[in-house]
Amino acid sequence: MSERPIGFFDSGEGGLTVMRAVAGILPRENLIYACDTLHFPYGPRPMSEVRRFLLGFMEFFAEQNCKLVVVACNTATAAALELLEGGALPVPAMGVVQPGARAATATSRSGRIGVAATQGTCASAIYPAFVRRYRAGAAVVQAACPILVIRAEEGIIAGPEVRAEVARCLAPLLAAEIDTLILGCTHFPHMRAVIADVVGPDVQLIDPGVATAAEVAARLQAEGLVNTTGTGSRSFFTTGDPARFIQVSSRLWPGGVPAAQQIRLDFKRE
Ligand code: DGL
């Protein structure tokens, strides 16, 4: 049993979808959300730069005495995969890609799996690699959808314009006759209803955040670290403007975010 918090890290509002999934199954945990809206979006940035930002956040989470950090960002998971796998970070941390890839391979019947993600995640080919590791012979088709990241970050997650943008972005995946679609950017589950409407009932949606939440619970259970007595505090930090974060996240976080603090982090050169 441990009352120490769990940290969540993303470039912006996307990781809230992962934290929401964890809060749903581990309501007594103290959760800390910290995002880098100052450097949003991560998708077009060089991976070395994203890794540098992630390392700055890991120091912050270590200072917060986190027992576990969820890298609630696919792009940062791709950028820091070796660090995550090597356990070479100042706090225990896990990404969202492997749980997402595992869930997709378990769900797909045809083995034709689509990935909607950022440019950085698509270029890294991290999803095709893990999907094929869990299911040899799977056909993986990717689509970079940066416009949807921007829309979600603005809190624009419904309406005819977003629907048209979703349809445009996903058209190549639907043309490839996928039966499963990985929402490979944590911003996308915010617009899940629109995406579900566009792809129709024959395509199963995979939210890696949901699969990750189950793995967080299993890991804490196995390590004897589940918080069984806490009241479930939630705190929010951003490198950007806290007022803007509060305003947008009030549309994206159940009940709204009452307060957020600005943090200044030391992003060391590699
Ligand atoms: N939400 C993030 C992801 O899952 C990053 C989006 C961005 O900053 O471009 O990849």
PDB file of C-alpha atoms and ligand atoms in Angstrom:
ATOM      1  CA  MET A   1       0.000   0.000   0.000  1.00  0.00           C
ATOM      2  CA  SER A   2       1.363   3.426  -0.931  1.00  0.00           C
ATOM      3  CA  GLU A   3      -0.230   6.863  -0.867  1.00  0.00           C
ATOM      4  CA  ARG A   4       2.479   8.263  -3.146  1.00  0.00           C
ATOM      5  CA  PRO A   5       0.994   9.798  -6.317  1.00  0.00           C
ATOM      6  CA  ILE A   6       0.905   8.531  -9.889  1.00  0.00           C
ATOM      7  CA  GLY A   7       2.168  11.051 -12.462  1.00  0.00           C
ATOM      8  CA  PHE A   8       0.809  11.604 -15.987  1.00  0.00           C
ATOM      9  CA  PHE A   9       2.728  13.418 -18.687  1.00  0.00           C
ATOM     10  CA  ASP A  10       1.644  14.732 -22.087  1.00  0.00           C
ATOM     11  CA  SER A  11       2.332  17.686 -24.352  1.00  0.00           C
ATOM     12  CA  GLY A  12      -1.144  19.068 -23.651  1.00  0.00           C
ATOM     13  CA  GLU A  13      -4.692  18.009 -22.879  1.00  0.00           C
ATOM     14  CA  GLY A  14      -4.450  14.538 -24.446  1.00  0.00           C
ATOM     15  CA  GLY A  15      -3.094  12.664 -21.450  1.00  0.00           C
ATOM     16  CA  LEU A  16      -6.251  13.550 -19.548  1.00  0.00           C
ATOM     17  CA  THR A  17      -7.896  10.676 -21.443  1.00  0.00           C
ATOM     18  CA  VAL A  18      -5.364   8.291 -19.883  1.00  0.00           C
ATOM     19  CA  MET A  19      -5.669   9.796 -16.416  1.00  0.00           C
ATOM     20  CA  ARG A  20      -9.457   9.537 -16.689  1.00  0.00           C
ATOM     21  CA  ALA A  21      -9.158   5.818 -17.431  1.00  0.00           C
ATOM     22  CA  VAL A  22      -6.853   5.293 -14.435  1.00  0.00           C
ATOM     23  CA  ALA A  23      -9.090   7.378 -12.146  1.00  0.00           C
ATOM     24  CA  GLY A  24     -12.002   5.184 -13.212  1.00  0.00           C
ATOM     25  CA  ILE A  25     -10.438   1.972 -11.955  1.00  0.00           C
ATOM     26  CA  LEU A  26      -8.182   3.317  -9.179  1.00  0.00           C
ATOM     27  CA  PRO A  27     -10.328   6.083  -7.644  1.00  0.00           C
ATOM     28  CA  ARG A  28      -8.346   6.282  -4.386  1.00  0.00           C
ATOM     29  CA  GLU A  29      -5.033   7.068  -6.051  1.00  0.00           C
ATOM     30  CA  ASN A  30      -3.565  10.573  -5.843  1.00  0.00           C
ATOM     31  CA  LEU A  31      -2.994  11.681  -9.422  1.00  0.00           C
ATOM     32  CA  ILE A  32      -0.704  14.413 -10.741  1.00  0.00           C
ATOM     33  CA  TYR A  33      -1.152  15.662 -14.298  1.00  0.00           C
ATOM     34  CA  ALA A  34       1.711  17.646 -15.802  1.00  0.00           C
ATOM     35  CA  CYS A  35       1.808  18.817 -19.391  1.00  0.00           C
ATOM     36  CA  ASP A  36       4.055  20.811 -21.658  1.00  0.00           C
ATOM     37  CA  THR A  37       1.678  23.214 -23.370  1.00  0.00           C
ATOM     38  CA  LEU A  38       4.621  25.591 -23.794  1.00  0.00           C
ATOM     39  CA  HIS A  39       6.080  23.164 -26.363  1.00  0.00           C
ATOM     40  CA  PHE A  40       2.822  21.729 -27.746  1.00  0.00           C
ATOM     41  CA  PRO A  41       2.549  20.065 -30.246  1.00  0.00           C
ATOM     42  CA  TYR A  42       5.159  17.337 -29.921  1.00  0.00           C
ATOM     43  CA  GLY A  43       4.153  15.536 -33.127  1.00  0.00           C
ATOM     44  CA  PRO A  44       6.252  17.627 -35.564  1.00  0.00           C
ATOM     45  CA  ARG A  45       9.288  17.935 -33.242  1.00  0.00           C
ATOM     46  CA  PRO A  46      12.510  15.921 -33.523  1.00  0.00           C
ATOM     47  CA  MET A  47      12.419  12.886 -31.250  1.00  0.00           C
ATOM     48  CA  SER A  48      15.611  14.002 -29.475  1.00  0.00           C
ATOM     49  CA  GLU A  49      13.863  17.195 -28.426  1.00  0.00           C
ATOM     50  CA  VAL A  50      10.764  15.354 -27.152  1.00  0.00           C
ATOM     51  CA  ARG A  51      13.077  13.058 -25.160  1.00  0.00           C
ATOM     52  CA  ARG A  52      14.739  16.094 -23.588  1.00  0.00           C
ATOM     53  CA  PHE A  53      11.364  17.490 -22.522  1.00  0.00           C
ATOM     54  CA  LEU A  54      10.335  14.122 -21.105  1.00  0.00           C
ATOM     55  CA  LEU A  55      13.518  13.956 -19.008  1.00  0.00           C
ATOM     56  CA  GLY A  56      12.732  17.399 -17.545  1.00  0.00           C
ATOM     57  CA  PHE A  57       9.287  16.158 -16.545  1.00  0.00           C
ATOM     58  CA  MET A  58      10.710  12.986 -15.021  1.00  0.00           C
ATOM     59  CA  GLU A  59      12.785  15.119 -12.645  1.00  0.00           C
ATOM     60  CA  PHE A  60       9.616  16.964 -11.686  1.00  0.00           C
ATOM     61  CA  PHE A  61       7.740  13.711 -11.015  1.00  0.00           C
ATOM     62  CA  ALA A  62      10.676  12.424  -8.946  1.00  0.00           C
ATOM     63  CA  GLU A  63      10.473  15.603  -6.822  1.00  0.00           C
ATOM     64  CA  GLN A  64       6.756  14.940  -6.406  1.00  0.00           C
ATOM     65  CA  ASN A  65       7.691  11.495  -5.036  1.00  0.00           C
ATOM     66  CA  CYS A  66       5.623   9.636  -7.648  1.00  0.00           C
ATOM     67  CA  LYS A  67       5.525   5.859  -7.324  1.00  0.00           C
ATOM     68  CA  LEU A  68       4.840   5.503 -11.046  1.00  0.00           C
ATOM     69  CA  VAL A  69       4.664   7.807 -14.074  1.00  0.00           C
ATOM     70  CA  VAL A  70       2.475   7.126 -17.077  1.00  0.00           C
ATOM     71  CA  VAL A  71       3.881   8.687 -20.229  1.00  0.00           C
ATOM     72  CA  ALA A  72       0.374   9.544 -21.431  1.00  0.00           C
ATOM     73  CA  CYS A  73       1.657  10.557 -24.854  1.00  0.00           C
ATOM     74  CA  ASN A  74       2.336   8.218 -27.753  1.00  0.00           C
ATOM     75  CA  THR A  75       4.886  10.553 -29.326  1.00  0.00           C
ATOM     76  CA  ALA A  76       6.899  10.770 -26.105  1.00  0.00           C
ATOM     77  CA  THR A  77       6.588   7.004 -25.617  1.00  0.00           C
ATOM     78  CA  ALA A  78       8.098   6.540 -29.086  1.00  0.00           C
ATOM     79  CA  ALA A  79      10.814   9.101 -28.353  1.00  0.00           C
ATOM     80  CA  ALA A  80      11.811   7.540 -25.038  1.00  0.00           C
ATOM     81  CA  LEU A  81      11.178   3.862 -25.724  1.00  0.00           C
ATOM     82  CA  GLU A  82      14.729   2.778 -24.917  1.00  0.00           C
ATOM     83  CA  LEU A  83      14.751   4.788 -21.690  1.00  0.00           C
ATOM     84  CA  LEU A  84      11.403   3.311 -20.688  1.00  0.00           C
ATOM     85  CA  GLU A  85      12.454  -0.239 -21.510  1.00  0.00           C
ATOM     86  CA  GLY A  86      15.849   0.174 -19.847  1.00  0.00           C
ATOM     87  CA  GLY A  87      14.344   1.528 -16.627  1.00  0.00           C
ATOM     88  CA  ALA A  88      16.909   4.342 -16.903  1.00  0.00           C
ATOM     89  CA  LEU A  89      14.639   7.083 -15.569  1.00  0.00           C
ATOM     90  CA  PRO A  90      14.571   8.679 -12.091  1.00  0.00           C
ATOM     91  CA  VAL A  91      11.055   7.260 -11.473  1.00  0.00           C
ATOM     92  CA  PRO A  92       9.434   4.008 -12.622  1.00  0.00           C
ATOM     93  CA  ALA A  93       7.574   4.855 -15.829  1.00  0.00           C
ATOM     94  CA  MET A  94       5.508   3.189 -18.530  1.00  0.00           C
ATOM     95  CA  GLY A  95       4.215   4.261 -21.913  1.00  0.00           C
ATOM     96  CA  VAL A  96       0.901   3.775 -23.681  1.00  0.00           C
ATOM     97  CA  VAL A  97       1.974   2.131 -26.935  1.00  0.00           C
ATOM     98  CA  GLN A  98       2.579  -1.469 -25.863  1.00  0.00           C
ATOM     99  CA  PRO A  99      -0.746  -1.787 -24.019  1.00  0.00           C
ATOM    100  CA  GLY A 100      -2.490  -0.245 -27.052  1.00  0.00           C
ATOM    101  CA  ALA A 101      -0.786  -2.580 -29.519  1.00  0.00           C
ATOM    102  CA  ARG A 102      -1.582  -5.596 -27.332  1.00  0.00           C
ATOM    103  CA  ALA A 103      -5.256  -4.606 -27.079  1.00  0.00           C
ATOM    104  CA  ALA A 104      -5.499  -4.083 -30.847  1.00  0.00           C
ATOM    105  CA  THR A 105      -4.033  -7.475 -31.700  1.00  0.00           C
ATOM    106  CA  ALA A 106      -6.385  -9.141 -29.226  1.00  0.00           C
ATOM    107  CA  THR A 107      -9.376  -7.358 -30.774  1.00  0.00           C
ATOM    108  CA  SER A 108      -8.737  -7.558 -34.518  1.00  0.00           C
ATOM    109  CA  ARG A 109     -10.209 -10.511 -36.390  1.00  0.00           C
ATOM    110  CA  SER A 110      -8.791  -9.776 -39.816  1.00  0.00           C
ATOM    111  CA  GLY A 111      -5.362  -8.582 -38.657  1.00  0.00           C
ATOM    112  CA  ARG A 112      -5.843  -5.361 -40.630  1.00  0.00           C
ATOM    113  CA  ILE A 113      -5.152  -2.661 -38.071  1.00  0.00           C
ATOM    114  CA  GLY A 114      -5.145   1.109 -38.538  1.00  0.00           C
ATOM    115  CA  VAL A 115      -3.204   3.631 -36.480  1.00  0.00           C
ATOM    116  CA  ALA A 116      -4.179   7.301 -36.270  1.00  0.00           C
ATOM    117  CA  ALA A 117      -1.364   9.239 -34.605  1.00  0.00           C
ATOM    118  CA  THR A 118       1.013  12.198 -34.811  1.00  0.00           C
ATOM    119  CA  GLN A 119       3.673  12.579 -37.488  1.00  0.00           C
ATOM    120  CA  GLY A 120       6.367  11.660 -34.964  1.00  0.00           C
ATOM    121  CA  THR A 121       4.618   8.483 -33.815  1.00  0.00           C
ATOM    122  CA  CYS A 122       3.943   7.394 -37.414  1.00  0.00           C
ATOM    123  CA  ALA A 123       7.528   8.093 -38.497  1.00  0.00           C
ATOM    124  CA  SER A 124       8.903   6.091 -35.569  1.00  0.00           C
ATOM    125  CA  ALA A 125       6.834   3.067 -36.731  1.00  0.00           C
ATOM    126  CA  ILE A 126       6.517   2.054 -33.080  1.00  0.00           C
ATOM    127  CA  TYR A 127       2.950   0.765 -33.530  1.00  0.00           C
ATOM    128  CA  PRO A 128       3.671  -1.405 -36.575  1.00  0.00           C
ATOM    129  CA  ALA A 129       6.661  -2.858 -34.698  1.00  0.00           C
ATOM    130  CA  PHE A 130       4.718  -3.766 -31.555  1.00  0.00           C
ATOM    131  CA  VAL A 131       1.586  -4.902 -33.372  1.00  0.00           C
ATOM    132  CA  ARG A 132       3.688  -7.324 -35.438  1.00  0.00           C
ATOM    133  CA  ARG A 133       5.558  -8.447 -32.345  1.00  0.00           C
ATOM    134  CA  TYR A 134       2.260  -9.466 -30.756  1.00  0.00           C
ATOM    135  CA  ARG A 135       0.727 -10.757 -33.997  1.00  0.00           C
ATOM    136  CA  ALA A 136       3.075 -11.778 -36.767  1.00  0.00           C
ATOM    137  CA  GLY A 137       1.652 -11.079 -40.208  1.00  0.00           C
ATOM    138  CA  ALA A 138      -0.681  -8.271 -39.107  1.00  0.00           C
ATOM    139  CA  ALA A 139      -1.161  -5.541 -41.724  1.00  0.00           C
ATOM    140  CA  VAL A 140      -0.731  -2.105 -40.146  1.00  0.00           C
ATOM    141  CA  VAL A 141      -1.723   1.087 -41.934  1.00  0.00           C
ATOM    142  CA  GLN A 142      -0.885   4.463 -40.418  1.00  0.00           C
ATOM    143  CA  ALA A 143      -2.293   7.962 -40.858  1.00  0.00           C
ATOM    144  CA  ALA A 144      -0.757  11.095 -39.362  1.00  0.00           C
ATOM    145  CA  CYS A 145      -3.565  13.389 -38.215  1.00  0.00           C
ATOM    146  CA  PRO A 146      -1.948  16.554 -36.791  1.00  0.00           C
ATOM    147  CA  ILE A 147      -5.030  18.680 -37.396  1.00  0.00           C
ATOM    148  CA  LEU A 148      -7.042  16.513 -34.998  1.00  0.00           C
ATOM    149  CA  VAL A 149      -4.405  17.016 -32.287  1.00  0.00           C
ATOM    150  CA  ILE A 150      -4.762  20.777 -32.696  1.00  0.00           C
ATOM    151  CA  ARG A 151      -8.573  20.624 -32.610  1.00  0.00           C
ATOM    152  CA  ALA A 152      -8.650  18.483 -29.454  1.00  0.00           C
ATOM    153  CA  GLU A 153      -6.155  20.803 -27.772  1.00  0.00           C
ATOM    154  CA  GLU A 154      -8.526  23.688 -28.582  1.00  0.00           C
ATOM    155  CA  GLY A 155     -11.352  21.696 -26.976  1.00  0.00           C
ATOM    156  CA  ILE A 156     -13.122  21.373 -30.332  1.00  0.00           C
ATOM    157  CA  ILE A 157     -14.179  17.736 -30.201  1.00  0.00           C
ATOM    158  CA  ALA A 158     -17.579  17.696 -31.901  1.00  0.00           C
ATOM    159  CA  GLY A 159     -19.489  19.360 -34.721  1.00  0.00           C
ATOM    160  CA  PRO A 160     -19.619  19.131 -38.516  1.00  0.00           C
ATOM    161  CA  GLU A 161     -16.207  20.713 -39.158  1.00  0.00           C
ATOM    162  CA  VAL A 162     -14.346  18.315 -36.915  1.00  0.00           C
ATOM    163  CA  ARG A 163     -16.348  15.432 -38.347  1.00  0.00           C
ATOM    164  CA  ALA A 164     -15.241  16.408 -41.864  1.00  0.00           C
ATOM    165  CA  GLU A 165     -11.614  16.628 -40.709  1.00  0.00           C
ATOM    166  CA  VAL A 166     -11.842  13.224 -39.030  1.00  0.00           C
ATOM    167  CA  ALA A 167     -13.350  11.740 -42.205  1.00  0.00           C
ATOM    168  CA  ARG A 168     -10.549  13.230 -44.332  1.00  0.00           C
ATOM    169  CA  CYS A 169      -7.822  11.988 -41.985  1.00  0.00           C
ATOM    170  CA  LEU A 170      -9.205   8.465 -41.665  1.00  0.00           C
ATOM    171  CA  ALA A 171     -10.157   7.937 -45.327  1.00  0.00           C
ATOM    172  CA  PRO A 172      -6.895   6.120 -46.233  1.00  0.00           C
ATOM    173  CA  LEU A 173      -7.321   3.768 -43.275  1.00  0.00           C
ATOM    174  CA  LEU A 174     -10.916   2.965 -44.155  1.00  0.00           C
ATOM    175  CA  ALA A 175      -9.892   2.424 -47.790  1.00  0.00           C
ATOM    176  CA  ALA A 176      -7.405  -0.163 -46.503  1.00  0.00           C
ATOM    177  CA  GLU A 177     -10.348  -2.056 -44.957  1.00  0.00           C
ATOM    178  CA  ILE A 178      -9.123  -2.087 -41.392  1.00  0.00           C
ATOM    179  CA  ASP A 179     -11.327  -3.746 -38.774  1.00  0.00           C
ATOM    180  CA  THR A 180      -9.563  -2.149 -35.793  1.00  0.00           C
ATOM    181  CA  LEU A 181      -8.375   1.416 -35.292  1.00  0.00           C
ATOM    182  CA  ILE A 182      -5.833   2.390 -32.647  1.00  0.00           C
ATOM    183  CA  LEU A 183      -6.382   5.921 -31.357  1.00  0.00           C
ATOM    184  CA  GLY A 184      -2.618   6.370 -31.338  1.00  0.00           C
ATOM    185  CA  CYS A 185      -2.590   9.880 -29.942  1.00  0.00           C
ATOM    186  CA  THR A 186      -3.972  10.500 -26.473  1.00  0.00           C
ATOM    187  CA  HIS A 187      -5.812  13.575 -27.750  1.00  0.00           C
ATOM    188  CA  PHE A 188      -8.053  11.457 -29.985  1.00  0.00           C
ATOM    189  CA  PRO A 189     -10.207   9.695 -27.360  1.00  0.00           C
ATOM    190  CA  HIS A 190     -11.545  13.184 -26.541  1.00  0.00           C
ATOM    191  CA  MET A 191     -13.279  13.006 -29.960  1.00  0.00           C
ATOM    192  CA  ARG A 192     -14.111   9.323 -29.768  1.00  0.00           C
ATOM    193  CA  ALA A 193     -17.824   9.858 -30.470  1.00  0.00           C
ATOM    194  CA  VAL A 194     -17.087  11.609 -33.787  1.00  0.00           C
ATOM    195  CA  ILE A 195     -14.460   9.029 -34.753  1.00  0.00           C
ATOM    196  CA  ALA A 196     -16.857   6.164 -33.966  1.00  0.00           C
ATOM    197  CA  ASP A 197     -19.498   7.815 -36.109  1.00  0.00           C
ATOM    198  CA  VAL A 198     -17.090   8.202 -39.043  1.00  0.00           C
ATOM    199  CA  VAL A 199     -15.656   4.663 -38.982  1.00  0.00           C
ATOM    200  CA  GLY A 200     -18.989   2.951 -38.356  1.00  0.00           C
ATOM    201  CA  PRO A 201     -19.850  -0.131 -36.321  1.00  0.00           C
ATOM    202  CA  ASP A 202     -17.583  -2.552 -38.208  1.00  0.00           C
ATOM    203  CA  VAL A 203     -14.365  -0.925 -37.003  1.00  0.00           C
ATOM    204  CA  GLN A 204     -13.402  -1.471 -33.360  1.00  0.00           C
ATOM    205  CA  LEU A 205     -11.764   1.496 -31.641  1.00  0.00           C
ATOM    206  CA  ILE A 206      -8.809   0.892 -29.355  1.00  0.00           C
ATOM    207  CA  ASP A 207      -8.013   3.516 -26.740  1.00  0.00           C
ATOM    208  CA  PRO A 208      -4.494   2.692 -25.516  1.00  0.00           C
ATOM    209  CA  GLY A 209      -5.222   4.721 -22.373  1.00  0.00           C
ATOM    210  CA  VAL A 210      -7.842   2.202 -21.288  1.00  0.00           C
ATOM    211  CA  ALA A 211      -5.474  -0.711 -21.871  1.00  0.00           C
ATOM    212  CA  THR A 212      -2.729   1.197 -20.057  1.00  0.00           C
ATOM    213  CA  ALA A 213      -4.972   1.824 -17.050  1.00  0.00           C
ATOM    214  CA  ALA A 214      -5.507  -1.919 -16.671  1.00  0.00           C
ATOM    215  CA  GLU A 215      -1.732  -2.452 -16.785  1.00  0.00           C
ATOM    216  CA  VAL A 216      -1.176   0.323 -14.214  1.00  0.00           C
ATOM    217  CA  ALA A 217      -3.609  -1.395 -11.851  1.00  0.00           C
ATOM    218  CA  ALA A 218      -2.003  -4.806 -12.397  1.00  0.00           C
ATOM    219  CA  ARG A 219       1.488  -3.411 -11.857  1.00  0.00           C
ATOM    220  CA  LEU A 220       0.608  -1.576  -8.628  1.00  0.00           C
ATOM    221  CA  GLN A 221      -1.216  -4.672  -7.403  1.00  0.00           C
ATOM    222  CA  ALA A 222       1.778  -6.898  -8.122  1.00  0.00           C
ATOM    223  CA  GLU A 223       4.111  -4.459  -6.347  1.00  0.00           C
ATOM    224  CA  GLY A 224       1.789  -3.995  -3.350  1.00  0.00           C
ATOM    225  CA  LEU A 225       1.529  -0.259  -4.098  1.00  0.00           C
ATOM    226  CA  VAL A 226      -2.226   0.245  -4.580  1.00  0.00           C
ATOM    227  CA  ASN A 227      -3.607   3.117  -2.486  1.00  0.00           C
ATOM    228  CA  THR A 228      -6.477   1.548  -0.564  1.00  0.00           C
ATOM    229  CA  THR A 229      -7.251   4.356   1.882  1.00  0.00           C
ATOM    230  CA  GLY A 230      -6.778   7.644  -0.013  1.00  0.00           C
ATOM    231  CA  THR A 231      -9.460  10.086  -1.104  1.00  0.00           C
ATOM    232  CA  GLY A 232      -8.078  10.441  -4.617  1.00  0.00           C
ATOM    233  CA  SER A 233      -6.584  13.916  -4.970  1.00  0.00           C
ATOM    234  CA  ARG A 234      -6.016  15.335  -8.462  1.00  0.00           C
ATOM    235  CA  SER A 235      -3.520  18.121  -9.235  1.00  0.00           C
ATOM    236  CA  PHE A 236      -2.715  19.771 -12.530  1.00  0.00           C
ATOM    237  CA  PHE A 237       0.475  21.465 -13.740  1.00  0.00           C
ATOM    238  CA  THR A 238       1.413  23.038 -17.049  1.00  0.00           C
ATOM    239  CA  THR A 239       4.450  24.761 -18.516  1.00  0.00           C
ATOM    240  CA  GLY A 240       2.012  27.025 -20.373  1.00  0.00           C
ATOM    241  CA  ASP A 241      -0.777  29.346 -19.277  1.00  0.00           C
ATOM    242  CA  PRO A 242      -2.729  27.760 -16.371  1.00  0.00           C
ATOM    243  CA  ALA A 243      -5.849  29.853 -17.070  1.00  0.00           C
ATOM    244  CA  ARG A 244      -6.001  28.538 -20.635  1.00  0.00           C
ATOM    245  CA  PHE A 245      -5.429  24.979 -19.436  1.00  0.00           C
ATOM    246  CA  ILE A 246      -8.289  25.307 -16.926  1.00  0.00           C
ATOM    247  CA  GLN A 247     -10.575  26.794 -19.560  1.00  0.00           C
ATOM    248  CA  VAL A 248     -10.042  24.049 -22.154  1.00  0.00           C
ATOM    249  CA  SER A 249      -9.849  21.137 -19.735  1.00  0.00           C
ATOM    250  CA  SER A 250     -13.165  22.130 -18.185  1.00  0.00           C
ATOM    251  CA  ARG A 251     -14.626  20.679 -21.408  1.00  0.00           C
ATOM    252  CA  LEU A 252     -12.413  17.585 -21.297  1.00  0.00           C
ATOM    253  CA  TRP A 253     -12.195  16.546 -17.636  1.00  0.00           C
ATOM    254  CA  PRO A 254     -15.303  15.364 -15.770  1.00  0.00           C
ATOM    255  CA  GLY A 255     -16.435  18.145 -13.460  1.00  0.00           C
ATOM    256  CA  GLY A 256     -13.796  20.532 -14.816  1.00  0.00           C
ATOM    257  CA  VAL A 257     -10.366  21.408 -13.489  1.00  0.00           C
ATOM    258  CA  PRO A 258     -10.659  23.882 -10.595  1.00  0.00           C
ATOM    259  CA  ALA A 259      -6.987  24.888 -10.407  1.00  0.00           C
ATOM    260  CA  ALA A 260      -3.718  24.442 -12.262  1.00  0.00           C
ATOM    261  CA  GLN A 261      -0.219  25.614 -11.467  1.00  0.00           C
ATOM    262  CA  GLN A 262       2.455  26.789 -13.823  1.00  0.00           C
ATOM    263  CA  ILE A 263       5.791  24.982 -13.623  1.00  0.00           C
ATOM    264  CA  ARG A 264       9.154  26.025 -15.003  1.00  0.00           C
ATOM    265  CA  LEU A 265      11.335  23.036 -15.736  1.00  0.00           C
ATOM    266  CA  ASP A 266      14.989  22.686 -16.491  1.00  0.00           C
ATOM    267  CA  PHE A 267      15.199  21.069 -19.932  1.00  0.00           C
ATOM    268  CA  LYS A 268      18.872  20.139 -20.069  1.00  0.00           C
ATOM    269  CA  ARG A 269      20.652  19.700 -23.386  1.00  0.00           C
ATOM    270  CA  GLU A 270      21.511  16.056 -24.072  1.00  0.00           C
TER     271      GLU A 270
HETATM  272  N1  DGL B   1      -1.026  13.495 -27.166  1.00  0.00           N
HETATM  273  C1  DGL B   1       0.227  13.216 -27.729  1.00  0.00           C
HETATM  274  C2  DGL B   1       0.365  11.834 -28.312  1.00  0.00           C
HETATM  275  O1  DGL B   1      -0.264  10.930 -27.834  1.00  0.00           O
HETATM  276  C3  DGL B   1       0.987  14.300 -28.430  1.00  0.00           C
HETATM  277  C4  DGL B   1       0.285  15.176 -29.400  1.00  0.00           C
HETATM  278  C5  DGL B   1       1.192  16.301 -29.860  1.00  0.00           C
HETATM  279  O2  DGL B   1       1.656  17.060 -28.997  1.00  0.00           O
HETATM  280  O3  DGL B   1       1.478  16.406 -31.065  1.00  0.00           O
HETATM  281  O4  DGL B   1       1.136  11.603 -29.213  1.00  0.00           O
END
